[in-house]
Structures are given as structure tokens and as C-alpha cells.
XYZ file of C-alpha atoms in Angstrom:
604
model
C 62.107 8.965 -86.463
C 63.141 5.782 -88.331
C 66.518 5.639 -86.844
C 65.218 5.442 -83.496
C 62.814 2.512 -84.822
C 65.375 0.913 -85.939
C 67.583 1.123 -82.730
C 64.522 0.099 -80.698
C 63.615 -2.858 -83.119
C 60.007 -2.818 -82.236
C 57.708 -4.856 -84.017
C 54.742 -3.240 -83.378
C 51.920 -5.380 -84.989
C 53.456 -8.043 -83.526
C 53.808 -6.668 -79.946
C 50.830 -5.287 -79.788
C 48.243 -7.881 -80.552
C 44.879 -6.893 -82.477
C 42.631 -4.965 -79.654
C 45.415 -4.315 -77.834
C 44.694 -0.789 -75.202
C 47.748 1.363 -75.605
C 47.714 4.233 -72.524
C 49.853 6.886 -73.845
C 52.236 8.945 -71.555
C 51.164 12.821 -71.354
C 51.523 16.342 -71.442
C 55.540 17.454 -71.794
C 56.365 13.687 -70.745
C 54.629 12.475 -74.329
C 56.990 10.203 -76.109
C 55.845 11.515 -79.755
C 58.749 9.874 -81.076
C 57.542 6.710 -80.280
C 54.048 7.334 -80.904
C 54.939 8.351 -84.748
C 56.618 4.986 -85.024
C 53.762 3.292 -83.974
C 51.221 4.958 -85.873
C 53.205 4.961 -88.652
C 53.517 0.709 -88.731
C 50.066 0.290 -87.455
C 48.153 -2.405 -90.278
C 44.323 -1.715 -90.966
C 42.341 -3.972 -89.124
C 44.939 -4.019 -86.083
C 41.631 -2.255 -84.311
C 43.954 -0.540 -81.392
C 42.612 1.648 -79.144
C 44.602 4.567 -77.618
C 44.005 6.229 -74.289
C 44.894 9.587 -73.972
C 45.175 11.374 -70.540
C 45.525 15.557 -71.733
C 48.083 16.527 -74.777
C 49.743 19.646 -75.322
C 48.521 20.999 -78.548
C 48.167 19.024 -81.502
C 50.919 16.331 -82.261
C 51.560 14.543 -85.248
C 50.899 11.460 -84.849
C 47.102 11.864 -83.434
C 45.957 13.537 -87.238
C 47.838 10.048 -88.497
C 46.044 7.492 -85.948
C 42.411 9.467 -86.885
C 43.528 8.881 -90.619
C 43.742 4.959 -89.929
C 40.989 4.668 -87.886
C 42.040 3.881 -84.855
C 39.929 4.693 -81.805
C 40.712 7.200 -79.467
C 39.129 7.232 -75.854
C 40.270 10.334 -74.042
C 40.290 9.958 -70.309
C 38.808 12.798 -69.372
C 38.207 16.218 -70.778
C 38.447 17.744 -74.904
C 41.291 16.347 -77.189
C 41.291 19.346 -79.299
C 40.023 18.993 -82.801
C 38.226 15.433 -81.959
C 34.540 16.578 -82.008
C 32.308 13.894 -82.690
C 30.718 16.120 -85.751
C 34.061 15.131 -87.205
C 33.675 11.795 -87.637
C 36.591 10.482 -86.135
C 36.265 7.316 -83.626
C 36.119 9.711 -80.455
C 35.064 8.455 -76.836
C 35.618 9.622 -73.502
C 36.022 7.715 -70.745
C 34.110 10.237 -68.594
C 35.397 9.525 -64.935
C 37.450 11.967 -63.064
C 41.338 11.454 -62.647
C 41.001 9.725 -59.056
C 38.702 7.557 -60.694
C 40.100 6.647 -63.421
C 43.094 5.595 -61.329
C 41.394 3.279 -59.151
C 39.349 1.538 -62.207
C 43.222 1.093 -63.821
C 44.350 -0.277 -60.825
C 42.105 -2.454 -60.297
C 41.695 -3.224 -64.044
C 38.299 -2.914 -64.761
C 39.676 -0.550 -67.394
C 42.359 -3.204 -68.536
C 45.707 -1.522 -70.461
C 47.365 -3.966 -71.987
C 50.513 -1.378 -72.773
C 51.620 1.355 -72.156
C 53.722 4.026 -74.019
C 55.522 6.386 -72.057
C 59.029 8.350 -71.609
C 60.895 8.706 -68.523
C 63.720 9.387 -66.652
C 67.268 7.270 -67.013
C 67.659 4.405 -64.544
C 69.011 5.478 -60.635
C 71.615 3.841 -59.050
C 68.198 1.641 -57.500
C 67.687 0.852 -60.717
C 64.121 2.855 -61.387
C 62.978 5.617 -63.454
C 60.906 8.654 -62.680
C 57.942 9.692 -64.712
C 59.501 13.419 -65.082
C 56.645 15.724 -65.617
C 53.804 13.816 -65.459
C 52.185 11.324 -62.924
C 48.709 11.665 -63.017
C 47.245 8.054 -64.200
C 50.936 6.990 -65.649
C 52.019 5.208 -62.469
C 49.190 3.226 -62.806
C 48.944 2.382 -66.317
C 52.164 1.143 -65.982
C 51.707 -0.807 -63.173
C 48.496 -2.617 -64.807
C 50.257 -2.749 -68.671
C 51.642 -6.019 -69.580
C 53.718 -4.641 -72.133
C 55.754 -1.211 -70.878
C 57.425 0.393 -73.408
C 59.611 3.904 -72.838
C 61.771 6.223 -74.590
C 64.902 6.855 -71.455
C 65.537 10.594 -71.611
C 68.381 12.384 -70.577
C 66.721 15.957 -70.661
C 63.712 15.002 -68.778
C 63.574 16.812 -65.192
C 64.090 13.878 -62.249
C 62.076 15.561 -59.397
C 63.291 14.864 -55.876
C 60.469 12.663 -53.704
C 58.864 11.586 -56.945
C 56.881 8.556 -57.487
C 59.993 5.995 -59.432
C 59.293 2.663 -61.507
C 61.379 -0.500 -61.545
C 63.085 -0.902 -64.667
C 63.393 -4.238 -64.483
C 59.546 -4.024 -65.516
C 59.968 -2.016 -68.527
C 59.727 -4.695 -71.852
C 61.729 -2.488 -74.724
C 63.057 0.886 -74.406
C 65.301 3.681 -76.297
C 67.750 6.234 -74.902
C 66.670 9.519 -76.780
C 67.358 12.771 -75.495
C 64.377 15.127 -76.499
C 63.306 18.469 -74.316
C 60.162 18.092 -72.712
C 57.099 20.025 -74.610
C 56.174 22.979 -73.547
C 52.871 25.023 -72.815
C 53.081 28.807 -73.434
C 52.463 31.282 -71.038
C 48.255 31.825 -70.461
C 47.910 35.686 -70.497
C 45.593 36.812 -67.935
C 43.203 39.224 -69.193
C 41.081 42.293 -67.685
C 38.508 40.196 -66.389
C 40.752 37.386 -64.781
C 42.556 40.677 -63.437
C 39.218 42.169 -61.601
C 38.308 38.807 -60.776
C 41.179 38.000 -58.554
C 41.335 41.412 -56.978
C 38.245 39.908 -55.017
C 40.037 36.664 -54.399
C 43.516 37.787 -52.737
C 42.325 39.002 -49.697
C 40.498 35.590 -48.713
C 44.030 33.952 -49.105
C 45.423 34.325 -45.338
C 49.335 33.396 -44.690
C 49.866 29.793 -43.771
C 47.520 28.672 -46.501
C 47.626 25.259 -48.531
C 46.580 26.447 -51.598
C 45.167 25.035 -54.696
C 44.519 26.460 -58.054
C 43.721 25.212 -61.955
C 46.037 25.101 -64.665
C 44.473 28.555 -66.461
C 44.745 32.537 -66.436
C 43.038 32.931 -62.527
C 46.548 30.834 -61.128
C 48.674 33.297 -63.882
C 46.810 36.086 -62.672
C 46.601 35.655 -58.663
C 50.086 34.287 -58.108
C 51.674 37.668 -58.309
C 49.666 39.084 -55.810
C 50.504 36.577 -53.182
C 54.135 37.091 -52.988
C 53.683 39.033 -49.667
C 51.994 36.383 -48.084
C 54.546 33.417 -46.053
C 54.391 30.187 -44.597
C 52.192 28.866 -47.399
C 52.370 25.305 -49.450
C 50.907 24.569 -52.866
C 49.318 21.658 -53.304
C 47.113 20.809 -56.616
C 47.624 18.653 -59.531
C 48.900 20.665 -62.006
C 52.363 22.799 -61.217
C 52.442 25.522 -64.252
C 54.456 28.871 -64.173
C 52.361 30.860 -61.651
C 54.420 28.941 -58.814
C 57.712 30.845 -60.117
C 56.228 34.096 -57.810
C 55.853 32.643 -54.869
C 58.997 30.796 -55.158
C 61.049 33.457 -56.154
C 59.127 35.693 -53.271
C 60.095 32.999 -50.532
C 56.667 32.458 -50.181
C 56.569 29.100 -49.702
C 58.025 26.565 -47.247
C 57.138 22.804 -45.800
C 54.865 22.307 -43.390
C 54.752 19.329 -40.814
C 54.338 16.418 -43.992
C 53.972 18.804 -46.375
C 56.100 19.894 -48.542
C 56.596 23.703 -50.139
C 54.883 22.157 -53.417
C 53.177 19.263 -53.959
C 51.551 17.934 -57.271
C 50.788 14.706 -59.468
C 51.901 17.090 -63.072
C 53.987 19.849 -64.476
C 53.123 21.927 -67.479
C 54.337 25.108 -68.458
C 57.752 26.454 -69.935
C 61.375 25.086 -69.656
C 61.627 28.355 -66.822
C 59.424 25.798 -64.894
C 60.944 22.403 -65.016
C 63.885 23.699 -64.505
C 63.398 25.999 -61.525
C 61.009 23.307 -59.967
C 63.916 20.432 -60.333
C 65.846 22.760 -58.405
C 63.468 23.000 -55.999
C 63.912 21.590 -52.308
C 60.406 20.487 -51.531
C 59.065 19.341 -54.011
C 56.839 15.903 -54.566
C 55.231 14.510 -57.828
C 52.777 11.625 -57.466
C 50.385 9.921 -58.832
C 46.799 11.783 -58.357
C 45.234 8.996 -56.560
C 47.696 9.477 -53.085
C 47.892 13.733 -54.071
C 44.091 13.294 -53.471
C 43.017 10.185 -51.016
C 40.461 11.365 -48.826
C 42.954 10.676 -45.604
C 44.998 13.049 -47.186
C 43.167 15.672 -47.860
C 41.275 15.605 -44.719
C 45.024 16.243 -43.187
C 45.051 19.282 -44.152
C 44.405 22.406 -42.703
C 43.439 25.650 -43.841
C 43.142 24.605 -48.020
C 41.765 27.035 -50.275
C 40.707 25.239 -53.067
C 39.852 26.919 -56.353
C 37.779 26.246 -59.242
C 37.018 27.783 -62.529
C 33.489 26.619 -63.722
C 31.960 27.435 -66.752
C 28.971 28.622 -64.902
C 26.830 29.301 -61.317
C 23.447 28.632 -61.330
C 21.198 30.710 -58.709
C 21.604 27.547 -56.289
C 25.152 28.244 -56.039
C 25.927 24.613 -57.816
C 29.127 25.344 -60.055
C 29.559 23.329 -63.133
C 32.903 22.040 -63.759
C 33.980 21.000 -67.010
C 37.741 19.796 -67.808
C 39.270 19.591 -64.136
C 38.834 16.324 -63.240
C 40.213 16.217 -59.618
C 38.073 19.887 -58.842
C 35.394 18.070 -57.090
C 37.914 16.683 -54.092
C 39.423 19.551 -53.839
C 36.352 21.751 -53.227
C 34.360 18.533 -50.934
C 38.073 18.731 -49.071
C 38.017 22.499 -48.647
C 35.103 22.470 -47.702
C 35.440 20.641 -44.259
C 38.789 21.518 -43.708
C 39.182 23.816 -40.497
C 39.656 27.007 -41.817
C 39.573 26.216 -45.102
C 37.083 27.224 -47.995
C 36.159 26.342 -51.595
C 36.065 28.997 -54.253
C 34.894 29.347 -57.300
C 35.832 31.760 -59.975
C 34.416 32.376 -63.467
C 34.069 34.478 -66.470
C 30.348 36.240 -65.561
C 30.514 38.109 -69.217
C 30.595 34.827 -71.076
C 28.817 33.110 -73.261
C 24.680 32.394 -73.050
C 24.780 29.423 -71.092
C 27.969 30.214 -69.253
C 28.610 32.761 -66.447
C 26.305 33.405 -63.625
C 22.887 31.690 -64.920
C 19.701 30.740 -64.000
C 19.614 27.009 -63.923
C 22.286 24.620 -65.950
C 21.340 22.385 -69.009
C 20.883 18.772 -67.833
C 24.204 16.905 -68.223
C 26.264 20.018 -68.808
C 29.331 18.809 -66.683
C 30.314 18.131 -63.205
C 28.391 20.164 -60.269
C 30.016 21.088 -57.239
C 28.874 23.670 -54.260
C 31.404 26.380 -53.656
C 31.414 28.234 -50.618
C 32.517 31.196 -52.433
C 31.825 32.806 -55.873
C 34.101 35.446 -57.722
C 33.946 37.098 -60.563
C 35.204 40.202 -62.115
C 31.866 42.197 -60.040
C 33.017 40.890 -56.300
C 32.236 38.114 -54.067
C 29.272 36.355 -53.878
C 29.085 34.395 -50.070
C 27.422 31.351 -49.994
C 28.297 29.511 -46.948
C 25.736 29.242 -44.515
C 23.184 31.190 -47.382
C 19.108 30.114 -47.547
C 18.336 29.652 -51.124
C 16.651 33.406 -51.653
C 20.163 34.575 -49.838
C 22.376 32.515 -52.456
C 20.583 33.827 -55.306
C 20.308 37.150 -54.649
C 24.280 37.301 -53.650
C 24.941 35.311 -57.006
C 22.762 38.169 -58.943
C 25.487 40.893 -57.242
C 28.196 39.217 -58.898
C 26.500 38.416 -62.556
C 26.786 40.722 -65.758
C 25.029 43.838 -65.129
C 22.529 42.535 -68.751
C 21.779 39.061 -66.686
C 20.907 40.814 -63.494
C 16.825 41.483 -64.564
C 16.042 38.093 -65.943
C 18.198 36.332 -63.103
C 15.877 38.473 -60.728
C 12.759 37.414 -62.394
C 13.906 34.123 -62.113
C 15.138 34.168 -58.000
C 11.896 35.806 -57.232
C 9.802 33.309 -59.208
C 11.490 30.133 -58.632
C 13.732 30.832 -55.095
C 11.658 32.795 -52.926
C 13.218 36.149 -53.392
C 11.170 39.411 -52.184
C 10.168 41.082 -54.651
C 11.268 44.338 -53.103
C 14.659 42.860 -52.744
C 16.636 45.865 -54.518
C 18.893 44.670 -57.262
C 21.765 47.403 -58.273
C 21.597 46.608 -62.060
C 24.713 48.376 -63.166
C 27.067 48.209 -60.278
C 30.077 47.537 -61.417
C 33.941 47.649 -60.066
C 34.441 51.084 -61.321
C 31.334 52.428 -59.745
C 32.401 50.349 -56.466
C 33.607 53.471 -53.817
C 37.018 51.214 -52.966
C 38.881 47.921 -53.427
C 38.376 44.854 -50.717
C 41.218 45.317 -48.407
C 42.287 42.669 -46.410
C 43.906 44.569 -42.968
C 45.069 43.129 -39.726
C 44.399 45.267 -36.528
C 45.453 45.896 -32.777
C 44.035 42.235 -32.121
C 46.242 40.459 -34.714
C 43.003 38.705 -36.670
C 42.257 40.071 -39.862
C 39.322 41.552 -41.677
C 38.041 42.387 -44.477
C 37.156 46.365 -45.736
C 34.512 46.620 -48.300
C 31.438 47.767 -49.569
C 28.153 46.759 -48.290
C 25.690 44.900 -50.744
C 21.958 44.113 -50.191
C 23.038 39.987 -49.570
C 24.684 41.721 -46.872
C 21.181 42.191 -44.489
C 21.173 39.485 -42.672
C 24.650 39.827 -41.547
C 23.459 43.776 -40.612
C 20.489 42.731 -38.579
C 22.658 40.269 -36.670
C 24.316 43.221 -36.327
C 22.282 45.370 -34.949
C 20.694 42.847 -32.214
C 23.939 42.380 -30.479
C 24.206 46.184 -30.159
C 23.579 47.940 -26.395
C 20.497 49.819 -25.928
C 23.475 52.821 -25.473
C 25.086 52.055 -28.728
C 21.934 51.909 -30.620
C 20.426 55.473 -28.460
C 24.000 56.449 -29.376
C 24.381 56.081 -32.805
C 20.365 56.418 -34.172
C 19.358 59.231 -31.744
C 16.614 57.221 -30.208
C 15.965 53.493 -28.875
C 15.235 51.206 -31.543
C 13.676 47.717 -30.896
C 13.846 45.942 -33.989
C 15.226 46.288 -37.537
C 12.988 45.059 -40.280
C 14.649 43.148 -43.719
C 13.203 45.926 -45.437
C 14.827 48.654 -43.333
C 18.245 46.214 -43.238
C 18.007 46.484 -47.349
C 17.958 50.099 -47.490
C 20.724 50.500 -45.281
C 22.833 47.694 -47.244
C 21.394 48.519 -50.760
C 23.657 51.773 -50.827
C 23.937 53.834 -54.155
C 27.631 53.590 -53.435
C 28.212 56.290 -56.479
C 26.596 59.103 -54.249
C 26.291 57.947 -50.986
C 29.107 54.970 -49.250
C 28.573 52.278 -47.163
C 31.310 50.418 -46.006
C 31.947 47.493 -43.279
C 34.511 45.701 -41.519
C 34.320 41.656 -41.778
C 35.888 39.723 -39.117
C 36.410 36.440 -41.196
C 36.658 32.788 -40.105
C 37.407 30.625 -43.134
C 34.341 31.552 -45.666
C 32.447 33.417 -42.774
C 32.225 36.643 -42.771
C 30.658 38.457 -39.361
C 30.192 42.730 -39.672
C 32.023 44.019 -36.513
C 32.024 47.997 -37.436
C 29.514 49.812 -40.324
C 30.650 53.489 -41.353
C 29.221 55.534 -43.839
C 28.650 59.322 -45.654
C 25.584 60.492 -46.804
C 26.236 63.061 -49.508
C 24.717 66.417 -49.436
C 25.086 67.710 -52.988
C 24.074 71.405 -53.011
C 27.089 71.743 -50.629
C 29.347 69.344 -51.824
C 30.227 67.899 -48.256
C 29.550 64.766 -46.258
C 27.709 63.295 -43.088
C 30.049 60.731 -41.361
C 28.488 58.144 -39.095
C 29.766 55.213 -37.250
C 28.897 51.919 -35.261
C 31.324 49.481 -33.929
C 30.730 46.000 -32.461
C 30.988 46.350 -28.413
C 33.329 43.619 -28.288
C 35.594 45.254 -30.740
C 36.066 48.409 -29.868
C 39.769 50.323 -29.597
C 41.244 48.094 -31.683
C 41.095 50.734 -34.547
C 38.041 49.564 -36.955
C 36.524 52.876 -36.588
C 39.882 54.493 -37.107
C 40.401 52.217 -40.315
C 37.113 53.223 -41.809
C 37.579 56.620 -41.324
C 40.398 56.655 -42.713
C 38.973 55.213 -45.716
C 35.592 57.333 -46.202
C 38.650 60.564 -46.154
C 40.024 58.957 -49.116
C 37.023 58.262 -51.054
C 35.282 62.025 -50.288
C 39.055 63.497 -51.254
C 38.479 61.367 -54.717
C 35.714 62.457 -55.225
C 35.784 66.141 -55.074
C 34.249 66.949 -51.268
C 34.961 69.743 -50.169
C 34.428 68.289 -46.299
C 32.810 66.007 -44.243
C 30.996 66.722 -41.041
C 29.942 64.537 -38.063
C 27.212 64.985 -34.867
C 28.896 63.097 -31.870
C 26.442 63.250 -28.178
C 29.386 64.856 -25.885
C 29.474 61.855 -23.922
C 30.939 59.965 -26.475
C 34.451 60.691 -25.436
C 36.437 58.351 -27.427
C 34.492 59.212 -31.127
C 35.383 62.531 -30.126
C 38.873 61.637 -30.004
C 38.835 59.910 -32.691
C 37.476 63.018 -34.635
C 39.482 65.155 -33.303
C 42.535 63.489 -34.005
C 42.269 63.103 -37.841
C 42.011 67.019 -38.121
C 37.952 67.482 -37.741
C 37.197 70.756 -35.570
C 34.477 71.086 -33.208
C 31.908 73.219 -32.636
C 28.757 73.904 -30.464
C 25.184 73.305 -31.924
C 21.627 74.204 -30.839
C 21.325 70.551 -29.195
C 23.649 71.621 -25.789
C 24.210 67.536 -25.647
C 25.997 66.944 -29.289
C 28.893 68.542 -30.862
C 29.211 68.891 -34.740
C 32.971 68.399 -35.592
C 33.929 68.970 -39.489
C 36.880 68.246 -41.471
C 38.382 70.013 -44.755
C 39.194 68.265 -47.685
C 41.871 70.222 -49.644
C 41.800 70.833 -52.714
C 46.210 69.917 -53.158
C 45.032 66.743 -52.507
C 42.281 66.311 -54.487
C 44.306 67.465 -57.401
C 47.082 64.968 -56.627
C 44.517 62.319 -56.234
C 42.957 62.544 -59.134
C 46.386 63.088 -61.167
């Protein structure tokens, strides 16, 4: 430490004049070095104030500069250890990254020096900022007094924002390796959670996703996916998958990845500076509204600490989240996701209504958690709630219902399946592409599913709907639309086929079994969008129930098809199912065997 002070021959308190604002390079591009030696000669009474965009972990020097009272103003976010209850001088600036940018730029929040490390000079004669860019570009720019520590093992990332040396006042050549942040192990619930998520992600995707578990977690479940680009502010390890995968490649002025920071492990910088499109800048161009509104197709993701029934996320520590999610948002064929922890803590999680002042509020169009999907886009308020309710902790669903009915307009004989849970879910979302090339989604119906029934069932024939219910209906009520969607998916299963368009979802083919339990066995029945039929939804789905009623221990399932319905009948009677006359000379009743080999192997 004090044989790199010497070699730089600062004197600080001399420098630095008393109220001097010293912006202090971060996360693995934090000269520490430096910042000890400056600390360390800092006099009492020198009242400096230090601005700190996020650390890694707790360095050194930051217990020292509490110890001699100097003020610290973090830009955004938690410095941890720094609660105000502690007594240290602890403010926060309270602006989001793009923000803070601008007011730098523009100096209404004046730096008067900066303290940062880079790269060695080019053959230009400029540095890069390695690792970080986020507000550093700027704060150097506005600083009248740059100081850096030149280092040799910092990555130099191609198409990276660069800074003329010329402008730098005193500097060192020490070779340090950048800091690193460990690995974030995903746990069950980030694992559930995600399972939800994957199969909005389409191919050809710009993606962004938060430094945290839900990127650790989701990245290796993308690596089938091609043609897509990241772009977000913070690169960590969960890129490594989809590079190593081949998942990613430039598109148009895009490039493969795109960022304004790097944190993570030395796997990371390293890989990434031998990546070939790859561009680090500062968050202020990553996120200019021109920019985003360029781009196509971005799935933006969140991680609040907590829905309310409104669907208004609160965001707390991701300071560029709201751009993202107001870019996804109108971006064609994009959509804005949020995912969160819904067994968290009392005021976290899906909730009723958020604490005044409890962060930064945003509207997703989409909310996950480890109990499914909640859709919001294109929701009334009574819709929202009651999808939000699906998705809470089973122990929240009551009083969230009490609440939705009282304060959102919820019916009362809305049905709420308190304990539905992934496990008791019949089968996984499946994302599947059919003999039309567009994709859907597979899943379970829910109650917040009605309206997208009834909408359903009005752009049926009057032969589909004689057909399929045996008589000709004229209407279907929101209470009869809630039965059929409200499915006690542990004995009976309901499932339907999404067509999907961004965050919209549209039902385009409903099958189901009702259980009979005294004999053990099944009653198939099917409806399929006119306008998609024999493209193989009703061949998909059938395929499915099979494999649920072999799970489960069936010993069959059965079907009644009206003889003129000569392509179910083929579709029966192509799986296996046998036919056979009834009493009613117009139907057929056609019945498949489950064996009991593959239950056994099933289950095994």
C-alpha cells in the first residue's frame, strides 16, 4: 500500500481541497489500493464526501472512511453495513442510474474527482474502464481532478466506451486482478419460478435480466434457443450458457451482448474479453429511450420485492429496471416480466397494497413466481387481482381474496384454489411449435383464465358448439366460464392451448378428463378453434391427458364422438382407442387402455 503511495506521490489533502466530492470507481474495477491511501492520509476536518456507485462486499477502506467521519452518499441502492441506525454519515442519492448520469453530466451533482482504475493506454492514447461503465464515464468526464491506478490485468473489452489519457491528472501502473463476485446459487424457488418463465422466451429474443439467482437459474434453460442478444446492464456468469451453447449472435446494430458492467468470476471476464460482440458503455446510451425503442422483441425482467393486487411491482436496488420494463413494454413483440419470491417475508411477495414510499413501482405485463404465471396485460382490475391471488403463497391467498373482493371488485363467488400448488399442477407449461410454425403454450387452465374461455366459446360454430356440448348453447355465463376454468386439477384436468403474441395469450383448443373414480378411468373431451384445426392441437393435448391418466394410475380413458365427426374419430382411432356402438345409433364410444408396464415405468 505505501509503496504504491509513494510511487504515485499524491498529496492528498492537498489535492483534494476541503469539500472536495470524490466519485469512486466500482464493482471489480474498484481501485482499493488507492482508496486505502487516501483514507488512510485523510486529516479530520478535510469534510470529503465519497460517492459510491455499488461495491463488492465489504472493502477496507470504507470501515476506515466511517471511522473518520467522512460522508458517504451512495448513488443508488444499500452499501452493506451502512444503516442509518448505525450512526455513520449515510445518504443516498436516490435517483436511478440513467439519472444519475444525466445530473453528472450536466453537473448539477458536481464531482470534483474522481478515483478510478483502468485499462493501460492504446496506441490512441486512451484507456478503457474494464469492467465497469455505469456512471464512471461520466464522473470522469465532469471531475476536475482524475486520478487512476493503470492495470495490466484488467479485461480491455472490444467496442468499449475509452477515455483520453491526456485527461487523467496522476496515475500508477499496478497490476491487481479485478474483484470478484461469487457464484449466486439458485434455490428451489428461483428453480420453480423460472420453469414458468422459459417458455415465454421465444428464439430471436433481446433479452434482459438482473444481476441475481432468476438470471443464474434461467440461463441454463435457454441454451436451445438461437438467434438471441443480451442486452442489460449488468453481464454476470449466467451469460457463460448461452455463449458456450451458441446461443447468441449480433443482430442488425446489435451486438451478441451488450452491457454498461461486468460482475461475476474471473471465468467471466475472461471468456467475455474473448468474446466477439461484445460492447460496454456507459448506462445512459445502453438505455436512451431512441435506443431502446430500436429494439424489437425485448423481454425485460425484473425481480421486485413485491406485487400488489394492482399488478404495480416494487423495485428496490435495480436502478435502470424501470426503462427496461416502460421499453418492453411497447416494444413489438416484446413484454415486461416480473419475477419474485411469493413465500417471502410479510410485506414482500404477492401483497395486498405496498407501504407508501417502499421503492420504485413499475407495471409488469407478466408476473412469475414459483406457483405459475399471473397475466396482466390487457387485465380489468378484478382480472389482475384475482390472477395475482393464483400465483401468491397458498397462506396469503384468503386475506388477498378478502381484500380483491372488498377493495377491487372481485365476485365473491370467484373460486380461489387455496392450496394449488406446482406439485398438485397435472403438467409443466410447455412451450410447442405446430404444423403452422407459431408457437403455443400447453398448460393448465386457472379461473383468471374465463374471460379468455368465453371469448372462446363465442367464436365457436353453432356445429362445434352442437358438436362438442350435445345441444345448442347461446351464451356462456362468468359463472359457468369459472367452473369450467376453476378445475380441481388433482382429480379432474383441464388443459388449453395458448396461441401467444408477445404477453397475449388467446385459447385456440380446450381438452379435458373428467375422472370417474369407482372405475378408475377417464372421460376425454375436446374443442378446437375453427381456424386452427389440423394443425395438431387436439393431437398435442391428447397426447398429454395419456400421460397424465398413465401417471396417475388410470386404468383407461373413454370418449363419445357423434359419427359424423370423421376427423376426431381419426384422431381416436389412431392413438390406439377402440370403438364401439352405443344405444345413441348417432355417437360412437371409443376407449383406450392404459397399461399397467407403463404406469410402473412412469412412476419409477
Amino acid at each position: 500500500m505505501h509503496a504504491m503511495a509513494n510511487r504515485l506521490n499524491i498529496p492528498w489533502h492537498k489535492l483534494l481541497k476541503p469539500g472536495s466530492r470524490i466519485y469512486v470507481g466500482a464493482g471489480a474495477a474498484c481501485p482499493h489500493l488507492l482508496l486505502q491511501d487516501l483514507v488512510s492520509e485523510a486529516q479530520p476536518g478535510g469534510d470529503w464526501e465519497l460517492v459510491l456507485p455499488p461495491l463488492f462486499g465489504q472493502p477496507e477502506w470504507l470501515q476506515m472512511a466511517r471511522e473518520k467521519g467522512m460522508r458517504l452518499i451512495r448513488l443508488h441502492g444499500r452499501v452493506p453495513g451502512t444503516a442509518e441506525a448505525s450512526g455513520h454519515l449515510v445518504d443516498t442519492l436516490g435517483a436511478n442510474s440513467i439519472e444519475i448520469t444525466r445530473l453528472i453530466r450536466e453537473r448539477h451533482l458536481p464531482i470534483d474527482a474522481a478515483v478510478v482504475m483502468t485499462t493501460l493506454p492504446d496506441e490512441a492514447g486512451s484507456v478503457g474502464y474494464g469492467t465497469n461503465h455505469d456512471t464512471t464515464d461520466a464522473a470522469c468526464g465532469a471531475a476536475g481532478v482524475v486520478i487512476a491506478q493503470l492495470n495490466s490485468s484488467l479485461p480491455d473489452y472490444p467496442g468499449s466506451a475509452r477515455f483520453p489519457f491526456h485527461r487523467i491528472s496522476h496515475w500508477v501502473e499496478e497490476a491487481v486482478e479485478p474483484s470478484v463476485l461469487p457464484l449466486v446459487q439458485a434455490s428451489a424457488c428461483h428453480l420453480a419460478a423460472v420453469r414458468s418463465l422459459v417458455p415465454l422466451i421465444p428464439d430471436g429474443c433481446t433479452l434482459r435480466f438482473p444481476l441475481g439467482p432468476y438470471g443464474q437459474a434461467l440461463m441454463p434453460l435457454l441454451t436451445e434457443r438461437r438467434h438471441m442478444q443480451v442486452y442489460t446492464d449488468v453481464l454476470s456468469d449466467a451469460v457463460l450458457n448461452l455463449l458456450v451453447a451458441g446461443a447468441l449472435e449480433p443482430l442488425g446494430h446489435l451486438p451478441a451482448l451488450c452491457g454498461s458492467a461486468v460482475a461475476g468470476t474471473t471465468e467471466l471476464y475472461q471468456s467475455l474479453s474473448k468474446a466477439k460482440s461484445l460492447r460496454l458503455e456507459p448506462l445512459d446510451s445502453l438505455c436512451a429511450p431512441a435506443r431502446l425503442a430500436s429494439i424489437t422483441q425485448l423481454i425485460a425482467l425484473v425481480t421486485p420485492i413485491a406485487v400488489d393486487l394492482a399488478g404495480r411491482a416494487v423495485l428496490k436496488n435495480d436502478p435502470a429496471g424501470r426503462a427496461f420494463i416502460q421499453a418492453a413494454s411497447s416494444s413489438s413483440g416484446g413484454i415486461a416480466i416480473a419475477v419474485l419470491n411469493a413465500e417471502s417475508a410479510p410485506n414482500h411477495g404477492i401483497i395486498a397494497q405496498p407501504h407508501e414510499h417502499s421503492g420504485d413501482f413499475v407495471q409488469p405485463e407478466v408476473v412469475i413466481t414459483e406457483y405459475g404465471a399471473a397475466q396482466l396485460s390487457g387485465r380489468t382490475e378484478s382480472e389482475r387481482a384475482a390472477a395475482l391471488i393464483e400465483v401468491a403463497a397458498p397462506g396469503r391467498r384468503k386475506s388477498l381474496w378478502e381484500h380483491a373482493c372488498r377493495e377491487h371488485g372481485l365476485p365473491r363467488f370467484w373460486p380461489v384454489q387455496w392450496q394449488r400448488t406446482a406439485e398438485t399442477e397435472p403438467c409443466d407449461v410447455q412451450r410447442i411449435l405446430l404444423k403452422d410454425g407459431n408457437p403455443y403454450l400447453c398448460r393448465p387452465l386457472r379461473p383468471s383464465d374465463s374471460r379468455l374461455l368465453r371469448e372462446f366459446f363465442y367464436s365457436h360454430t353453432e356445429e362445434t358448439i352442437r358438436s362438442r356440448y350435445g345441444f345448442q348453447l347461446r351464451r356462456m355465463s362468468l359463472e359457468r366460464a369459472l367452473e369450467l376454468t376453476g378445475v380441481d386439477q388433482a382429480h379432474d384436468v383441464g388443459l388449453g392451448l395458448f396461441s401467444i403474441n408477445a404477453s397475449n395469450q388467446t385459447i385456440d383448443a380446450v381438452g379435458r378428463y373428467y375422472l370417474d373414480i369407482e372405475r378408475n378411468t377417464g372421460e376425454v373431451a375436446f374443442v378446437t378453434r375453427e381456424s386452427r384445426r389440423r394443425l395438431g392441437l387436439a393431437r398435442h393435448l391428447l397426447d398429454v391427458l395419456i400421460g397424465i391418466a398413465t401417471r396417475r394410475g388410470l386404468k383407461s380413458l373413454w370418449a363419445q364422438v357423434d359419427r359424423t365427426n370423421a376427423s376426431m374419430l381419426r384422431l381416436f382411432q389412431s392413438i390406439g382407442f377402440v370403438s364401439r356402438a352405443t344405444e345413441d345409433i348417432q355417437t360412437l364410444r371409443l376407449n383406450l387402455v392404459l397399461s399397467h408396464s407403463e404406469v410402473q415405468e412412469t412412476r419409477e
